[in-house]
Amino acid sequence: MNMRVLSFFAIILLPAVVQAVDPIRLRLLSYNIHHGEGIDRKLDLERITTVILSVKPDLVALQEVDQSAERTGSVDQPAELARLTKMNVVFGANIELQGGHYGNAVLSRFPITRHENHHLPNIDGSEQRGVIETEIKLPESNQSVLLLATHLDFRADERERLASAKVINELVAKYPEQHSLLAGDLNATPESNTLQQFELMWTRANETPMATVPVNQPTAQIDFILYRPADRWKVVEVKVLDEAVASDHRAILAVIELLPNKE
């Protein structure tokens, strides 16, 4: 084959090589840690850390986290979890508690370039809830992902959860093209009106319910990972961790891939 023919094939093949981009795989864990207190009533953040690190997550959404509260020894739990996991952390304080605060946290292996905690609707003087909005810079890429981490009202009356779901949907609607993830304890089951409200804009990582509570013998799923837009993500695996002592919830892990642009 002469050089002219080789050059021709090189020109034909080059665009395909340049445009080939691999999906970006992320391991996202959602875990209600019950301020580090297990069902054996032992307060043990190192045990929580062992659960987290057992699945080698890239991103972690944590609920029921204390920051410098007396009941948990005035320990700054977000900072301590960041130290133990060697991950970046942001904390969203929703309630003042015993000289400190109580809320949600996000751990990330990757840089957190922006974060903001939003208080959610509070109906009839309930426990104040919130959602942390974080922007995560993905490795070896000019892309970022928006991760929202939340914990919704637990009462049987669904009004506050529905109102919160609407606020979260309105929040993410400001970023229509942004690759987004939502994780947390939604205190609602897959068939609930709350999940139906979320699913107007989000897709659940697991279509078939996977129970996360009660921790000893789970029968219901109230902890979820969701994503949007639906056509930009591929779910590789979802599983509920079988650890049943460190907290009163089981953690849920989703392994998902951000797909390359179709353009």
PDB file of C-alpha atoms in Angstrom:
ATOM      1  CA  MET A   1       0.000   0.000   0.000  1.00  0.00           C
ATOM      2  CA  ASN A   2       1.527   3.329  -1.018  1.00  0.00           C
ATOM      3  CA  MET A   3       1.771   6.457   1.143  1.00  0.00           C
ATOM      4  CA  ARG A   4      -1.095   8.197  -0.680  1.00  0.00           C
ATOM      5  CA  VAL A   5      -3.509   5.389   0.248  1.00  0.00           C
ATOM      6  CA  LEU A   6      -2.267   5.354   3.845  1.00  0.00           C
ATOM      7  CA  SER A   7      -2.845   9.090   4.130  1.00  0.00           C
ATOM      8  CA  PHE A   8      -6.368   8.673   2.785  1.00  0.00           C
ATOM      9  CA  PHE A   9      -7.238   6.080   5.461  1.00  0.00           C
ATOM     10  CA  ALA A  10      -5.674   8.226   8.166  1.00  0.00           C
ATOM     11  CA  ILE A  11      -7.918  11.133   7.193  1.00  0.00           C
ATOM     12  CA  ILE A  12     -10.992   8.887   7.253  1.00  0.00           C
ATOM     13  CA  LEU A  13     -10.197   7.315  10.635  1.00  0.00           C
ATOM     14  CA  LEU A  14      -8.904  10.376  12.508  1.00  0.00           C
ATOM     15  CA  PRO A  15     -12.284  11.994  13.354  1.00  0.00           C
ATOM     16  CA  ALA A  16     -13.533   8.746  14.913  1.00  0.00           C
ATOM     17  CA  VAL A  17     -10.439   8.560  17.112  1.00  0.00           C
ATOM     18  CA  VAL A  18     -10.717  12.193  18.191  1.00  0.00           C
ATOM     19  CA  GLN A  19     -14.440  11.944  18.977  1.00  0.00           C
ATOM     20  CA  ALA A  20     -14.216   8.714  20.976  1.00  0.00           C
ATOM     21  CA  VAL A  21     -14.844   9.604  24.641  1.00  0.00           C
ATOM     22  CA  ASP A  22     -15.318   7.090  27.435  1.00  0.00           C
ATOM     23  CA  PRO A  23     -18.192   7.375  29.914  1.00  0.00           C
ATOM     24  CA  ILE A  24     -17.319   8.775  33.337  1.00  0.00           C
ATOM     25  CA  ARG A  25     -18.159   6.215  36.017  1.00  0.00           C
ATOM     26  CA  LEU A  26     -19.222   7.429  39.457  1.00  0.00           C
ATOM     27  CA  ARG A  27     -19.929   5.536  42.662  1.00  0.00           C
ATOM     28  CA  LEU A  28     -22.544   7.426  44.704  1.00  0.00           C
ATOM     29  CA  LEU A  29     -23.523   6.355  48.225  1.00  0.00           C
ATOM     30  CA  SER A  30     -26.473   7.686  50.235  1.00  0.00           C
ATOM     31  CA  TYR A  31     -26.404   6.980  53.970  1.00  0.00           C
ATOM     32  CA  ASN A  32     -28.472   8.154  56.921  1.00  0.00           C
ATOM     33  CA  ILE A  33     -25.861   7.754  59.665  1.00  0.00           C
ATOM     34  CA  HIS A  34     -28.102   8.494  62.706  1.00  0.00           C
ATOM     35  CA  HIS A  35     -25.408  10.877  64.060  1.00  0.00           C
ATOM     36  CA  GLY A  36     -23.008   7.934  64.206  1.00  0.00           C
ATOM     37  CA  GLU A  37     -25.055   5.981  66.750  1.00  0.00           C
ATOM     38  CA  GLY A  38     -25.728   2.346  65.900  1.00  0.00           C
ATOM     39  CA  ILE A  39     -28.679   0.205  66.912  1.00  0.00           C
ATOM     40  CA  ASP A  40     -26.404  -1.142  69.651  1.00  0.00           C
ATOM     41  CA  ARG A  41     -26.435   2.454  71.031  1.00  0.00           C
ATOM     42  CA  LYS A  42     -22.706   2.831  70.506  1.00  0.00           C
ATOM     43  CA  LEU A  43     -21.493   6.138  69.078  1.00  0.00           C
ATOM     44  CA  ASP A  44     -18.812   5.178  66.558  1.00  0.00           C
ATOM     45  CA  LEU A  45     -17.837   7.355  63.600  1.00  0.00           C
ATOM     46  CA  GLU A  46     -14.988   5.024  62.697  1.00  0.00           C
ATOM     47  CA  ARG A  47     -17.543   2.264  62.188  1.00  0.00           C
ATOM     48  CA  ILE A  48     -19.548   4.573  59.925  1.00  0.00           C
ATOM     49  CA  THR A  49     -16.342   5.313  58.032  1.00  0.00           C
ATOM     50  CA  THR A  50     -15.688   1.602  57.549  1.00  0.00           C
ATOM     51  CA  VAL A  51     -19.144   1.205  55.993  1.00  0.00           C
ATOM     52  CA  ILE A  52     -18.552   4.152  53.673  1.00  0.00           C
ATOM     53  CA  LEU A  53     -15.099   3.062  52.544  1.00  0.00           C
ATOM     54  CA  SER A  54     -16.181  -0.552  52.035  1.00  0.00           C
ATOM     55  CA  VAL A  55     -17.702   0.393  48.658  1.00  0.00           C
ATOM     56  CA  LYS A  56     -15.023   2.912  47.593  1.00  0.00           C
ATOM     57  CA  PRO A  57     -17.440   5.758  46.769  1.00  0.00           C
ATOM     58  CA  ASP A  58     -16.598   8.860  44.770  1.00  0.00           C
ATOM     59  CA  LEU A  59     -19.506  10.829  46.230  1.00  0.00           C
ATOM     60  CA  VAL A  60     -21.438  10.393  49.484  1.00  0.00           C
ATOM     61  CA  ALA A  61     -24.682  12.023  50.616  1.00  0.00           C
ATOM     62  CA  LEU A  62     -25.036  11.818  54.403  1.00  0.00           C
ATOM     63  CA  GLN A  63     -28.079  12.547  56.551  1.00  0.00           C
ATOM     64  CA  GLU A  64     -28.491  13.070  60.311  1.00  0.00           C
ATOM     65  CA  VAL A  65     -25.029  14.508  60.842  1.00  0.00           C
ATOM     66  CA  ASP A  66     -24.076  16.409  64.013  1.00  0.00           C
ATOM     67  CA  GLN A  67     -21.630  19.280  64.070  1.00  0.00           C
ATOM     68  CA  SER A  68     -20.227  20.091  67.526  1.00  0.00           C
ATOM     69  CA  ALA A  69     -23.382  18.982  69.379  1.00  0.00           C
ATOM     70  CA  GLU A  70     -23.108  17.920  73.028  1.00  0.00           C
ATOM     71  CA  ARG A  71     -24.908  14.591  72.496  1.00  0.00           C
ATOM     72  CA  THR A  72     -22.085  13.438  70.223  1.00  0.00           C
ATOM     73  CA  GLY A  73     -19.201  14.725  72.323  1.00  0.00           C
ATOM     74  CA  SER A  74     -19.077  18.141  70.609  1.00  0.00           C
ATOM     75  CA  VAL A  75     -17.247  16.492  67.700  1.00  0.00           C
ATOM     76  CA  ASP A  76     -17.355  18.224  64.328  1.00  0.00           C
ATOM     77  CA  GLN A  77     -18.632  15.118  62.571  1.00  0.00           C
ATOM     78  CA  PRO A  78     -18.379  16.461  58.991  1.00  0.00           C
ATOM     79  CA  ALA A  79     -14.741  17.412  59.547  1.00  0.00           C
ATOM     80  CA  GLU A  80     -13.969  14.110  61.276  1.00  0.00           C
ATOM     81  CA  LEU A  81     -15.594  12.057  58.513  1.00  0.00           C
ATOM     82  CA  ALA A  82     -13.618  14.026  55.934  1.00  0.00           C
ATOM     83  CA  ARG A  83     -10.422  13.257  57.850  1.00  0.00           C
ATOM     84  CA  LEU A  84     -11.188   9.571  58.219  1.00  0.00           C
ATOM     85  CA  THR A  85     -12.257   9.083  54.600  1.00  0.00           C
ATOM     86  CA  LYS A  86      -9.689  11.516  53.131  1.00  0.00           C
ATOM     87  CA  MET A  87     -12.476  13.151  51.129  1.00  0.00           C
ATOM     88  CA  ASN A  88     -13.629  16.744  50.660  1.00  0.00           C
ATOM     89  CA  VAL A  89     -16.675  17.759  52.688  1.00  0.00           C
ATOM     90  CA  VAL A  90     -19.424  20.366  52.885  1.00  0.00           C
ATOM     91  CA  PHE A  91     -22.067  20.555  55.619  1.00  0.00           C
ATOM     92  CA  GLY A  92     -25.571  21.985  55.516  1.00  0.00           C
ATOM     93  CA  ALA A  93     -26.794  23.062  58.961  1.00  0.00           C
ATOM     94  CA  ASN A  94     -30.578  22.933  59.325  1.00  0.00           C
ATOM     95  CA  ILE A  95     -31.105  22.927  63.103  1.00  0.00           C
ATOM     96  CA  GLU A  96     -29.258  24.393  66.065  1.00  0.00           C
ATOM     97  CA  LEU A  97     -28.641  21.535  68.483  1.00  0.00           C
ATOM     98  CA  GLN A  98     -26.991  21.435  71.930  1.00  0.00           C
ATOM     99  CA  GLY A  99     -24.353  24.050  71.212  1.00  0.00           C
ATOM    100  CA  GLY A 100     -23.842  22.936  67.626  1.00  0.00           C
ATOM    101  CA  HIS A 101     -25.820  22.043  64.525  1.00  0.00           C
ATOM    102  CA  TYR A 102     -27.568  19.127  62.827  1.00  0.00           C
ATOM    103  CA  GLY A 103     -28.075  18.559  59.113  1.00  0.00           C
ATOM    104  CA  ASN A 104     -26.762  16.926  55.963  1.00  0.00           C
ATOM    105  CA  ALA A 105     -23.275  16.553  54.506  1.00  0.00           C
ATOM    106  CA  VAL A 106     -21.608  15.681  51.209  1.00  0.00           C
ATOM    107  CA  LEU A 107     -18.274  13.893  50.880  1.00  0.00           C
ATOM    108  CA  SER A 108     -16.444  13.933  47.549  1.00  0.00           C
ATOM    109  CA  ARG A 109     -13.202  12.512  46.188  1.00  0.00           C
ATOM    110  CA  PHE A 110     -13.279  15.342  43.659  1.00  0.00           C
ATOM    111  CA  PRO A 111     -13.166  19.121  44.139  1.00  0.00           C
ATOM    112  CA  ILE A 112     -16.404  20.731  45.327  1.00  0.00           C
ATOM    113  CA  THR A 113     -16.348  23.993  43.387  1.00  0.00           C
ATOM    114  CA  ARG A 114     -19.592  25.459  44.726  1.00  0.00           C
ATOM    115  CA  HIS A 115     -22.087  24.663  47.457  1.00  0.00           C
ATOM    116  CA  GLU A 116     -25.159  26.179  49.043  1.00  0.00           C
ATOM    117  CA  ASN A 117     -27.567  24.895  51.687  1.00  0.00           C
ATOM    118  CA  HIS A 118     -31.263  25.628  51.070  1.00  0.00           C
ATOM    119  CA  HIS A 119     -33.843  25.329  53.829  1.00  0.00           C
ATOM    120  CA  LEU A 120     -36.955  23.507  52.640  1.00  0.00           C
ATOM    121  CA  PRO A 121     -40.620  24.309  53.429  1.00  0.00           C
ATOM    122  CA  ASN A 122     -41.552  23.899  57.075  1.00  0.00           C
ATOM    123  CA  ILE A 123     -45.207  23.035  57.728  1.00  0.00           C
ATOM    124  CA  ASP A 124     -46.785  23.169  61.207  1.00  0.00           C
ATOM    125  CA  GLY A 125     -43.500  23.848  62.994  1.00  0.00           C
ATOM    126  CA  SER A 126     -41.838  20.588  62.068  1.00  0.00           C
ATOM    127  CA  GLU A 127     -38.122  19.791  62.205  1.00  0.00           C
ATOM    128  CA  GLN A 128     -36.388  22.093  59.721  1.00  0.00           C
ATOM    129  CA  ARG A 129     -35.192  20.245  56.627  1.00  0.00           C
ATOM    130  CA  GLY A 130     -32.744  21.259  53.922  1.00  0.00           C
ATOM    131  CA  VAL A 131     -31.044  20.319  50.680  1.00  0.00           C
ATOM    132  CA  ILE A 132     -27.358  20.874  49.937  1.00  0.00           C
ATOM    133  CA  GLU A 133     -26.636  21.981  46.374  1.00  0.00           C
ATOM    134  CA  THR A 134     -23.076  21.073  45.372  1.00  0.00           C
ATOM    135  CA  GLU A 135     -21.195  21.359  42.116  1.00  0.00           C
ATOM    136  CA  ILE A 136     -18.527  18.681  41.682  1.00  0.00           C
ATOM    137  CA  LYS A 137     -15.637  19.000  39.211  1.00  0.00           C
ATOM    138  CA  LEU A 138     -15.145  15.649  37.492  1.00  0.00           C
ATOM    139  CA  PRO A 139     -11.623  14.264  37.033  1.00  0.00           C
ATOM    140  CA  GLU A 140      -9.736  14.586  33.745  1.00  0.00           C
ATOM    141  CA  SER A 141     -12.694  16.419  32.272  1.00  0.00           C
ATOM    142  CA  ASN A 142     -14.051  19.908  31.754  1.00  0.00           C
ATOM    143  CA  GLN A 143     -17.417  18.666  33.007  1.00  0.00           C
ATOM    144  CA  SER A 144     -19.087  19.032  36.372  1.00  0.00           C
ATOM    145  CA  VAL A 145     -22.040  17.341  38.030  1.00  0.00           C
ATOM    146  CA  LEU A 146     -24.661  18.878  40.288  1.00  0.00           C
ATOM    147  CA  LEU A 147     -25.286  16.771  43.396  1.00  0.00           C
ATOM    148  CA  LEU A 148     -28.251  17.560  45.627  1.00  0.00           C
ATOM    149  CA  ALA A 149     -28.323  15.868  49.048  1.00  0.00           C
ATOM    150  CA  THR A 150     -31.396  15.960  51.266  1.00  0.00           C
ATOM    151  CA  HIS A 151     -33.425  14.484  54.115  1.00  0.00           C
ATOM    152  CA  LEU A 152     -37.200  15.036  54.089  1.00  0.00           C
ATOM    153  CA  ASP A 153     -39.898  15.139  56.772  1.00  0.00           C
ATOM    154  CA  PHE A 154     -40.823  11.814  58.413  1.00  0.00           C
ATOM    155  CA  ARG A 155     -44.473  12.417  59.412  1.00  0.00           C
ATOM    156  CA  ALA A 156     -47.384  10.450  57.942  1.00  0.00           C
ATOM    157  CA  ASP A 157     -48.866  13.651  56.503  1.00  0.00           C
ATOM    158  CA  GLU A 158     -47.188  14.038  53.121  1.00  0.00           C
ATOM    159  CA  ARG A 159     -47.752  17.782  52.638  1.00  0.00           C
ATOM    160  CA  GLU A 160     -44.273  18.900  53.664  1.00  0.00           C
ATOM    161  CA  ARG A 161     -42.503  16.216  51.615  1.00  0.00           C
ATOM    162  CA  LEU A 162     -44.553  17.165  48.561  1.00  0.00           C
ATOM    163  CA  ALA A 163     -43.769  20.849  49.059  1.00  0.00           C
ATOM    164  CA  SER A 164     -40.078  20.025  49.448  1.00  0.00           C
ATOM    165  CA  ALA A 165     -40.069  17.881  46.301  1.00  0.00           C
ATOM    166  CA  LYS A 166     -41.557  20.770  44.343  1.00  0.00           C
ATOM    167  CA  VAL A 167     -38.896  23.170  45.669  1.00  0.00           C
ATOM    168  CA  ILE A 168     -36.076  20.755  44.777  1.00  0.00           C
ATOM    169  CA  ASN A 169     -37.532  20.289  41.283  1.00  0.00           C
ATOM    170  CA  GLU A 170     -37.731  24.065  40.850  1.00  0.00           C
ATOM    171  CA  LEU A 171     -34.137  24.364  42.015  1.00  0.00           C
ATOM    172  CA  VAL A 172     -32.772  21.897  39.465  1.00  0.00           C
ATOM    173  CA  ALA A 173     -34.970  23.365  36.719  1.00  0.00           C
ATOM    174  CA  LYS A 174     -32.659  26.395  36.796  1.00  0.00           C
ATOM    175  CA  TYR A 175     -29.964  24.158  35.280  1.00  0.00           C
ATOM    176  CA  PRO A 176     -31.775  22.339  32.431  1.00  0.00           C
ATOM    177  CA  GLU A 177     -28.584  21.108  30.742  1.00  0.00           C
ATOM    178  CA  GLN A 178     -26.670  20.258  33.903  1.00  0.00           C
ATOM    179  CA  HIS A 179     -25.911  16.601  34.647  1.00  0.00           C
ATOM    180  CA  SER A 180     -27.571  16.192  38.036  1.00  0.00           C
ATOM    181  CA  LEU A 181     -27.873  13.671  40.856  1.00  0.00           C
ATOM    182  CA  LEU A 182     -30.194  13.634  43.862  1.00  0.00           C
ATOM    183  CA  ALA A 183     -29.568  11.440  46.899  1.00  0.00           C
ATOM    184  CA  GLY A 184     -30.964  11.134  50.362  1.00  0.00           C
ATOM    185  CA  ASP A 185     -33.481   9.887  52.881  1.00  0.00           C
ATOM    186  CA  LEU A 186     -36.780  10.949  51.321  1.00  0.00           C
ATOM    187  CA  ASN A 187     -38.934   9.316  54.024  1.00  0.00           C
ATOM    188  CA  ALA A 188     -41.248   8.223  51.219  1.00  0.00           C
ATOM    189  CA  THR A 189     -41.785   4.950  49.390  1.00  0.00           C
ATOM    190  CA  PRO A 190     -41.620   4.396  45.606  1.00  0.00           C
ATOM    191  CA  GLU A 191     -45.403   4.458  45.154  1.00  0.00           C
ATOM    192  CA  SER A 192     -45.882   7.668  47.177  1.00  0.00           C
ATOM    193  CA  ASN A 193     -47.043  11.003  45.809  1.00  0.00           C
ATOM    194  CA  THR A 194     -43.668  12.435  46.849  1.00  0.00           C
ATOM    195  CA  LEU A 195     -41.736  10.071  44.575  1.00  0.00           C
ATOM    196  CA  GLN A 196     -44.222  10.697  41.772  1.00  0.00           C
ATOM    197  CA  GLN A 197     -43.534  14.430  42.168  1.00  0.00           C
ATOM    198  CA  PHE A 198     -39.773  13.870  41.982  1.00  0.00           C
ATOM    199  CA  GLU A 199     -40.166  11.619  38.963  1.00  0.00           C
ATOM    200  CA  LEU A 200     -41.635  14.487  36.969  1.00  0.00           C
ATOM    201  CA  MET A 201     -37.994  15.552  36.590  1.00  0.00           C
ATOM    202  CA  TRP A 202     -35.849  12.688  37.877  1.00  0.00           C
ATOM    203  CA  THR A 203     -35.305   8.985  37.193  1.00  0.00           C
ATOM    204  CA  ARG A 204     -34.764   6.515  40.024  1.00  0.00           C
ATOM    205  CA  ALA A 205     -31.525   4.565  39.835  1.00  0.00           C
ATOM    206  CA  ASN A 206     -33.373   1.367  40.774  1.00  0.00           C
ATOM    207  CA  GLU A 207     -36.715   0.716  39.083  1.00  0.00           C
ATOM    208  CA  THR A 208     -37.521  -2.207  41.390  1.00  0.00           C
ATOM    209  CA  PRO A 209     -37.762  -1.184  45.069  1.00  0.00           C
ATOM    210  CA  MET A 210     -34.810  -2.114  47.278  1.00  0.00           C
ATOM    211  CA  ALA A 211     -35.606  -1.959  50.992  1.00  0.00           C
ATOM    212  CA  THR A 212     -33.414   0.171  53.287  1.00  0.00           C
ATOM    213  CA  VAL A 213     -35.456   0.208  56.544  1.00  0.00           C
ATOM    214  CA  PRO A 214     -35.838  -1.072  59.203  1.00  0.00           C
ATOM    215  CA  VAL A 215     -32.156  -1.812  59.308  1.00  0.00           C
ATOM    216  CA  ASN A 216     -32.312  -5.295  60.849  1.00  0.00           C
ATOM    217  CA  GLN A 217     -34.870  -6.698  58.375  1.00  0.00           C
ATOM    218  CA  PRO A 218     -35.617  -4.071  55.703  1.00  0.00           C
ATOM    219  CA  THR A 219     -39.106  -4.066  54.195  1.00  0.00           C
ATOM    220  CA  ALA A 220     -39.387  -0.574  52.649  1.00  0.00           C
ATOM    221  CA  GLN A 221     -37.238   1.733  50.549  1.00  0.00           C
ATOM    222  CA  ILE A 222     -37.099   5.341  51.708  1.00  0.00           C
ATOM    223  CA  ASP A 223     -33.473   6.097  50.741  1.00  0.00           C
ATOM    224  CA  PHE A 224     -32.953   6.910  47.066  1.00  0.00           C
ATOM    225  CA  ILE A 225     -30.545   7.947  44.343  1.00  0.00           C
ATOM    226  CA  LEU A 226     -32.003   9.684  41.292  1.00  0.00           C
ATOM    227  CA  TYR A 227     -30.527  11.288  38.162  1.00  0.00           C
ATOM    228  CA  ARG A 228     -31.287  13.602  35.256  1.00  0.00           C
ATOM    229  CA  PRO A 229     -31.386  14.043  32.294  1.00  0.00           C
ATOM    230  CA  ALA A 230     -32.370  10.410  31.782  1.00  0.00           C
ATOM    231  CA  ASP A 231     -30.560  10.015  28.461  1.00  0.00           C
ATOM    232  CA  ARG A 232     -27.186  11.176  29.818  1.00  0.00           C
ATOM    233  CA  TRP A 233     -26.806   8.515  32.507  1.00  0.00           C
ATOM    234  CA  LYS A 234     -26.468   4.734  32.485  1.00  0.00           C
ATOM    235  CA  VAL A 235     -27.023   2.697  35.652  1.00  0.00           C
ATOM    236  CA  VAL A 236     -24.405  -0.024  36.042  1.00  0.00           C
ATOM    237  CA  GLU A 237     -25.388  -1.317  39.481  1.00  0.00           C
ATOM    238  CA  VAL A 238     -27.519  -0.456  42.489  1.00  0.00           C
ATOM    239  CA  LYS A 239     -27.277  -2.252  45.795  1.00  0.00           C
ATOM    240  CA  VAL A 240     -28.250  -1.846  49.426  1.00  0.00           C
ATOM    241  CA  LEU A 241     -25.374  -2.546  51.790  1.00  0.00           C
ATOM    242  CA  ASP A 242     -25.918  -5.469  54.151  1.00  0.00           C
ATOM    243  CA  GLU A 243     -24.433  -3.711  57.213  1.00  0.00           C
ATOM    244  CA  ALA A 244     -27.157  -3.667  59.889  1.00  0.00           C
ATOM    245  CA  VAL A 245     -25.623  -2.261  63.097  1.00  0.00           C
ATOM    246  CA  ALA A 246     -23.766   1.028  62.484  1.00  0.00           C
ATOM    247  CA  SER A 247     -26.948   3.083  61.872  1.00  0.00           C
ATOM    248  CA  ASP A 248     -30.722   2.659  61.820  1.00  0.00           C
ATOM    249  CA  HIS A 249     -30.732   2.803  57.990  1.00  0.00           C
ATOM    250  CA  ARG A 250     -28.936   0.719  55.423  1.00  0.00           C
ATOM    251  CA  ALA A 251     -26.865   2.634  52.912  1.00  0.00           C
ATOM    252  CA  ILE A 252     -27.649   2.502  49.199  1.00  0.00           C
ATOM    253  CA  LEU A 253     -25.001   2.604  46.461  1.00  0.00           C
ATOM    254  CA  ALA A 254     -25.456   3.406  42.778  1.00  0.00           C
ATOM    255  CA  VAL A 255     -22.708   2.888  40.219  1.00  0.00           C
ATOM    256  CA  ILE A 256     -23.618   5.114  37.292  1.00  0.00           C
ATOM    257  CA  GLU A 257     -21.986   6.375  34.131  1.00  0.00           C
ATOM    258  CA  LEU A 258     -22.199   9.845  32.651  1.00  0.00           C
ATOM    259  CA  LEU A 259     -22.400   9.214  28.931  1.00  0.00           C
ATOM    260  CA  PRO A 260     -20.477  11.190  26.302  1.00  0.00           C
ATOM    261  CA  ASN A 261     -22.210  13.928  24.345  1.00  0.00           C
ATOM    262  CA  LYS A 262     -23.980  12.574  21.293  1.00  0.00           C
ATOM    263  CA  GLU A 263     -22.840  15.531  19.234  1.00  0.00           C
TER     264      GLU A 263
END
